[in-house]
Every structure is written in C-alpha cells, then in structure tokens.
Tab-separated table of C-alpha atoms in Angstrom:
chain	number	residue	atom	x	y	z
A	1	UNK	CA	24.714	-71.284	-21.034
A	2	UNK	CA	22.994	-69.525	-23.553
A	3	UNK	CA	20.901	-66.132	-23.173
A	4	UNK	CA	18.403	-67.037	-25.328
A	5	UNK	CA	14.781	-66.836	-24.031
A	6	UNK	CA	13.759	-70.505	-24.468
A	7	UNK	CA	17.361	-71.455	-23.337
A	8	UNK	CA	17.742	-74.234	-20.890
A	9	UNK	CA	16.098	-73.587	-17.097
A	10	UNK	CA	17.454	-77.017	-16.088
A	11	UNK	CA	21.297	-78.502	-16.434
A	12	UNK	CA	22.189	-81.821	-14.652
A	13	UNK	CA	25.500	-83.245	-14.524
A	14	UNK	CA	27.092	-85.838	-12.717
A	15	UNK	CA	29.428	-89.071	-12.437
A	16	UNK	CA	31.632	-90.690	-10.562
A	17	UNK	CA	32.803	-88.812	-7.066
A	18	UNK	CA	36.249	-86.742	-7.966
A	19	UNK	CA	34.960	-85.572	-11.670
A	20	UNK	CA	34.834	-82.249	-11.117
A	21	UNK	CA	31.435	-81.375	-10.574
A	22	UNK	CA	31.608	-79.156	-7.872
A	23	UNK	CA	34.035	-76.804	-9.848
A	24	UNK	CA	32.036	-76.719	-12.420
A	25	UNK	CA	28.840	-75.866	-11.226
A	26	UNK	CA	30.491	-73.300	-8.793
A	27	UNK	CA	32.208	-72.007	-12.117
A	28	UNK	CA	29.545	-71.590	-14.136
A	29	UNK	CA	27.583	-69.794	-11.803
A	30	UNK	CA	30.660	-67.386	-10.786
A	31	UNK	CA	32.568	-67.112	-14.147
A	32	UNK	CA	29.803	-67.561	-15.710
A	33	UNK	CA	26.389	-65.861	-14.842
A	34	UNK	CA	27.340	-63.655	-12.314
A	35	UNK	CA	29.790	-61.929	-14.575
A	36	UNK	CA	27.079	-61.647	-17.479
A	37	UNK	CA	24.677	-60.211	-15.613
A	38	UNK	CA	25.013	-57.654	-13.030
A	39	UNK	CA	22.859	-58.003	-9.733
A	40	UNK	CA	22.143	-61.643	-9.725
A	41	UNK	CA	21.455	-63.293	-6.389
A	42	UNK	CA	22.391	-67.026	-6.952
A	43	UNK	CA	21.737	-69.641	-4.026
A	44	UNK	CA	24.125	-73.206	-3.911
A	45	UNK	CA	22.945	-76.014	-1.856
A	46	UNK	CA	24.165	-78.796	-0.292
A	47	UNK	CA	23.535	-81.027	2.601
A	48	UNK	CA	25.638	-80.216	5.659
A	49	UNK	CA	26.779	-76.639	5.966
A	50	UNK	CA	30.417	-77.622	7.382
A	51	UNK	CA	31.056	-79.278	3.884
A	52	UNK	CA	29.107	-77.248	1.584
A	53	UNK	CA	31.457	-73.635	2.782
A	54	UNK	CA	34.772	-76.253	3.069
A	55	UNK	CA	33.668	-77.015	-0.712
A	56	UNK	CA	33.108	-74.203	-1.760
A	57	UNK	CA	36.216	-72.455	0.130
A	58	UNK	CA	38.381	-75.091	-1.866
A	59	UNK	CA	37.124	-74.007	-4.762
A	60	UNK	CA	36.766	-70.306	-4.879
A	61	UNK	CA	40.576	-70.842	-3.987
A	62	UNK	CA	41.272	-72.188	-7.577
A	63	UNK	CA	38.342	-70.884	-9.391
A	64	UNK	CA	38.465	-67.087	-8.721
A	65	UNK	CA	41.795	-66.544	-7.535
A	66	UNK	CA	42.313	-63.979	-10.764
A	67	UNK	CA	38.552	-62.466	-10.203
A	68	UNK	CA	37.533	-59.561	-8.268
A	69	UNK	CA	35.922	-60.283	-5.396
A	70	UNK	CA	34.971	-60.632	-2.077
A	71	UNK	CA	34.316	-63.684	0.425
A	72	UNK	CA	32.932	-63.309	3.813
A	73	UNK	CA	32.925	-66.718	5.683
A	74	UNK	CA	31.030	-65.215	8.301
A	75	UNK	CA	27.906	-64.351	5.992
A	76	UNK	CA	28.737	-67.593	3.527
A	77	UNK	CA	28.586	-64.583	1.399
A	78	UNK	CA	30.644	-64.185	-2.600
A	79	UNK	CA	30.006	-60.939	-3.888
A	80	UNK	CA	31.380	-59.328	-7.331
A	81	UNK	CA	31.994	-55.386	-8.248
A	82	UNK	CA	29.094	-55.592	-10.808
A	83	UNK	CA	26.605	-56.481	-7.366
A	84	UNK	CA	26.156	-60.087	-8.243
A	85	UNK	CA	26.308	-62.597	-5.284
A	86	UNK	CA	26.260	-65.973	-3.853
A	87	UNK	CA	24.888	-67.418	-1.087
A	88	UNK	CA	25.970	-70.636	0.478
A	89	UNK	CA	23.045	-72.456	1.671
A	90	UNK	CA	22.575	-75.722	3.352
A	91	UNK	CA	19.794	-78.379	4.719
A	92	UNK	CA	20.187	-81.259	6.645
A	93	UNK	CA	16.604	-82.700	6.568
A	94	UNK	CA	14.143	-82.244	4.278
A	95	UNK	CA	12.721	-79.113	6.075
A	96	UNK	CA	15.543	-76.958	6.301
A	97	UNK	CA	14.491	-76.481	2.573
A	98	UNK	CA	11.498	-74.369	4.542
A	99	UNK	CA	13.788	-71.574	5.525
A	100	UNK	CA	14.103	-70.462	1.606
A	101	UNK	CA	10.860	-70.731	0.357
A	102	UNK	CA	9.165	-67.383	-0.357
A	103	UNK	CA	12.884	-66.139	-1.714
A	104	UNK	CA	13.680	-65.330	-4.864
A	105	UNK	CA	16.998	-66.067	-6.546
A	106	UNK	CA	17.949	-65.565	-9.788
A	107	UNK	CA	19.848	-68.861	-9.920
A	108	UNK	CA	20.234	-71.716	-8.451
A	109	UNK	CA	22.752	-74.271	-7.589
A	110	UNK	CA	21.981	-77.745	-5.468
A	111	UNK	CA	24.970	-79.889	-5.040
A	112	UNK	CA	24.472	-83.451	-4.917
A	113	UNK	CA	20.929	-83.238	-5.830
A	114	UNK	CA	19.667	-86.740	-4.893
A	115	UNK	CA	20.343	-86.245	-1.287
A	116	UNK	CA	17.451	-84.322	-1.445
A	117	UNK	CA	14.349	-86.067	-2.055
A	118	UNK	CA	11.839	-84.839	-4.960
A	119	UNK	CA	9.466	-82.978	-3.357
A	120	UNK	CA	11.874	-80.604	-1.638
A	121	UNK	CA	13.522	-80.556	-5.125
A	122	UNK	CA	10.558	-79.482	-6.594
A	123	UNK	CA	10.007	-76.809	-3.764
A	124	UNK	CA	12.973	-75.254	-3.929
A	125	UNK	CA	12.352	-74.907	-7.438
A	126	UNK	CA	9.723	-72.684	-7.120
A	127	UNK	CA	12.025	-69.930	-5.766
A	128	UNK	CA	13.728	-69.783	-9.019
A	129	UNK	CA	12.504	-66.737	-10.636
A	130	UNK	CA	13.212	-63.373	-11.057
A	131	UNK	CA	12.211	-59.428	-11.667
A	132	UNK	CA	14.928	-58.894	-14.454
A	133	UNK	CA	13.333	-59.072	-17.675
A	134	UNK	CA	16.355	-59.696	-19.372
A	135	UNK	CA	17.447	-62.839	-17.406
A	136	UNK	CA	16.315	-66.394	-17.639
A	137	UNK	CA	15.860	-68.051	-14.251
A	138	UNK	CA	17.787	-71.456	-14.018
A	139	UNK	CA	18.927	-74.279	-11.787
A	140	UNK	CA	22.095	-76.260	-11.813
A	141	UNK	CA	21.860	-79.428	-10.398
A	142	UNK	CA	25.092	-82.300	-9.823
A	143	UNK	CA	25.148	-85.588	-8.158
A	144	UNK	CA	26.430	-89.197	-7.707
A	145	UNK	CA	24.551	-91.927	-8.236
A	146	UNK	CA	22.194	-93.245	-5.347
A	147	UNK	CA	20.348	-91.140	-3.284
A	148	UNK	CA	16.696	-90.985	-2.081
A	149	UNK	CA	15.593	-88.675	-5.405
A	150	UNK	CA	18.121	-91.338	-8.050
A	151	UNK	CA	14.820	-91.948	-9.563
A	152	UNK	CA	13.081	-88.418	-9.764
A	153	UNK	CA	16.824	-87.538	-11.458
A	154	UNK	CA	16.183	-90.131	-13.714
A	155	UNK	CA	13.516	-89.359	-14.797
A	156	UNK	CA	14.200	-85.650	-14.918
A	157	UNK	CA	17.240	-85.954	-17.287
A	158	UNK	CA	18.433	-89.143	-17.711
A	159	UNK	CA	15.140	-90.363	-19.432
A	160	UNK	CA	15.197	-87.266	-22.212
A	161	UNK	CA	18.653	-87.631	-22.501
A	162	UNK	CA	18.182	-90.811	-23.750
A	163	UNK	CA	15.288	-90.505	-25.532
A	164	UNK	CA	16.683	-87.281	-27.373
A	165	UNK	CA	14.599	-84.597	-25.787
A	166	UNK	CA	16.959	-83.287	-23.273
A	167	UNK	CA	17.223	-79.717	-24.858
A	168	UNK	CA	13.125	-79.381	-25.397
A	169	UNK	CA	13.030	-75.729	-24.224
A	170	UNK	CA	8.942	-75.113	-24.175
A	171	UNK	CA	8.854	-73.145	-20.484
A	172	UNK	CA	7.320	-75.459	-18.124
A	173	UNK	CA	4.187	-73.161	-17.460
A	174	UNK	CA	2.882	-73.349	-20.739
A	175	UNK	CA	-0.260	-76.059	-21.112
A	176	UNK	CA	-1.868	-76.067	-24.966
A	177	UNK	CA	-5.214	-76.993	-25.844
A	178	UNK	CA	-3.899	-78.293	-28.915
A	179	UNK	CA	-0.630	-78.919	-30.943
A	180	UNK	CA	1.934	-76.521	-30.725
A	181	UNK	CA	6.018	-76.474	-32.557
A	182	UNK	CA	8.702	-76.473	-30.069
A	183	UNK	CA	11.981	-74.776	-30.823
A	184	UNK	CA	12.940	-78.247	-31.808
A	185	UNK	CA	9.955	-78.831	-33.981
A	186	UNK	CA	8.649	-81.345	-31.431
A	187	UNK	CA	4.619	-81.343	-31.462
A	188	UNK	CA	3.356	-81.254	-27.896
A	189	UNK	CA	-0.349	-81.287	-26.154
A	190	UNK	CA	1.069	-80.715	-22.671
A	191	UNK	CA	3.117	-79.010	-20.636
A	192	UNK	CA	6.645	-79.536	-20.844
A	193	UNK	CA	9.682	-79.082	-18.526
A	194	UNK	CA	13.217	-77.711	-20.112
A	195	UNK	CA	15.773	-80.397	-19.661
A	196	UNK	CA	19.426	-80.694	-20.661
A	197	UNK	CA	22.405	-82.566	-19.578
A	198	UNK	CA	26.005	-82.567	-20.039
A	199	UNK	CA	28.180	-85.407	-21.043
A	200	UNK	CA	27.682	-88.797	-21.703
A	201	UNK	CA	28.559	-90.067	-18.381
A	202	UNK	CA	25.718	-89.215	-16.571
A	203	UNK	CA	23.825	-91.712	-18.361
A	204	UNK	CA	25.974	-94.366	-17.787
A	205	UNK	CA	26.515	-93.758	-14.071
A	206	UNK	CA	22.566	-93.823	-13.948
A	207	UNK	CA	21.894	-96.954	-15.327
C-alpha cells in the first residue's frame, strides 16, 4: 500500500468464502506494514475469539514461516525484531467493540467486516490513528456477502467503486467552504472519506 501521504486509509476486499482473504489481509499487515515501519501496533478483528486465533494460527503457519518472529498464544500476541506487533482481538456483540475504544493502533484489521454492524464499524474507526509522523493510519477491512452492515459496506466501497471514485484520497477530516482539487482532480464542497477496493469481485458478490 503506498506511503504516500494522501494514500488510501481504507481497503475493502472480499468474495466468495475460500478466496483468500484472510491471508491476505493478515499478509499485508505482517509482510507488509509491519516490516516497513518499525514500532507499529496493528489490531485484527473478528467475531469469536476461538476462530479469529485458529485463523490466524493457520495462517501465520504459511505466511511467516520464513520471517522472524515471535507468537505467543497466550497473549494473542505477533511481534517482529524491528518492535512491530499484532494483536488478535475479538467481539462477540456489538459492545465488546467498548473494550478498545480510547486505544490507539497504528493499523487496523477487521475480518469479516459486516458481522459488525456500522456504528461499531465506525467506532472502532476512531482508534485508528497514530503519534508517528511518518505513518499513515489505515484500516483493512474483508468480508462475505450478507451481514447486518452489507449495506453500510456498500455504500462504503462498493458504491465508489462503481462510480469511479474508489481511490479519492482527500483525508476524511477535511470540510471546505468552497471548491477544492483532489489528488484526482475531483472538485469537492464536502468532506470526503478515502476509499479503495481490490478486485473486481467484490462488486459482483455485492450486487
């Protein structure tokens, strides 16, 4: 995912069950950003913590067997040598979500994203930031289609996707007054949020 300041904060992905979207979203954030950037304290999600650390045991088995590091189950703990980590987090109802707000992490992961319904997306989201000045905070989300949020994922990234907007990259806090130039020369007169998704499927499994 690209470094750049007004680089995406937002990437969903998803499909059909068995696609691979687990592994990928565990990769990128372990391949990925955590060996970019030293210190990083990423958060994944998912509901049910029996499946989330059997997941994620399954893949760390594939994904990092030739990567430095160290797994304690104990702690649903990953850490690397350059001080990056990952925490395996769960919910089960919507106000699990509770326990994390007022924590910052540096990234964020949330596993089949429309198990979890829009609001406590949208709270979650708010512990997405960061102190490093040289990191842009970002969330990964994956899911299936169907779910109690299929709509607020819709219209999150499907819906720009679609209508060509998906990589608008004007950070979300911004509000103007009056006309302002995107990075993709897109005129705006409100606030925007970054979206972006990967591969064509999504779309299609959305429809």
């Amino acid at each position: 995912v690209s470094q750049s300041r007004y680089g995406p904060s937002e990437i969903g992905f998803g499909g059909a069950r068995g696609g691979g979207k687990s592994a990928s979203l565990i990769a990128q954030i372990g391949l990925d950003d955590c060996q970019r950037r030293a210190g990083l304290k990423c958060l994944i999600l998912r509901k049910a913590a029996k499946s989330n650390l059997e997941n994620f045991q399954d893949n760390r088995l594939k994904i990092f067997s030739n990567i430095d590091h160290a797994f304690i189950p104990s702690q649903k703990l990953m850490t690397f040598p350059n001080g990056s980590r990952i925490l395996i987090g769960h919910f089960q109802n919507d106000k699990d979500i509770d326990n994390y707000l007022g924590l910052e992490y540096d990234v964020i992961g949330i596993e089949e994203a429309t198990t979890l319904t829009a609001q406590k997306q949208k709270d979650i989201k708010t512990c997405n930031r960061t102190s490093k000045l040289d990191w842009r905070p970002r969330i990964y989300c994956n899911t299936n289609p169907g779910g109690v949020s299929h709509a607020y994922f819709k219209t999150r990234f499907i819906m720009p996707y679609r209508a060509k907007k998906e990589t608008n990259t004007t950070p979300e806090s911004t509000t103007t007054t009056e006309s302002t130039t995107t990075t993709e020369s897109t005129t705006t007169t409100e606030s925007t949020t970054t979206h972006i998704v990967t591969g064509k499927q999504i779309g299609r499994a959305h429809d």
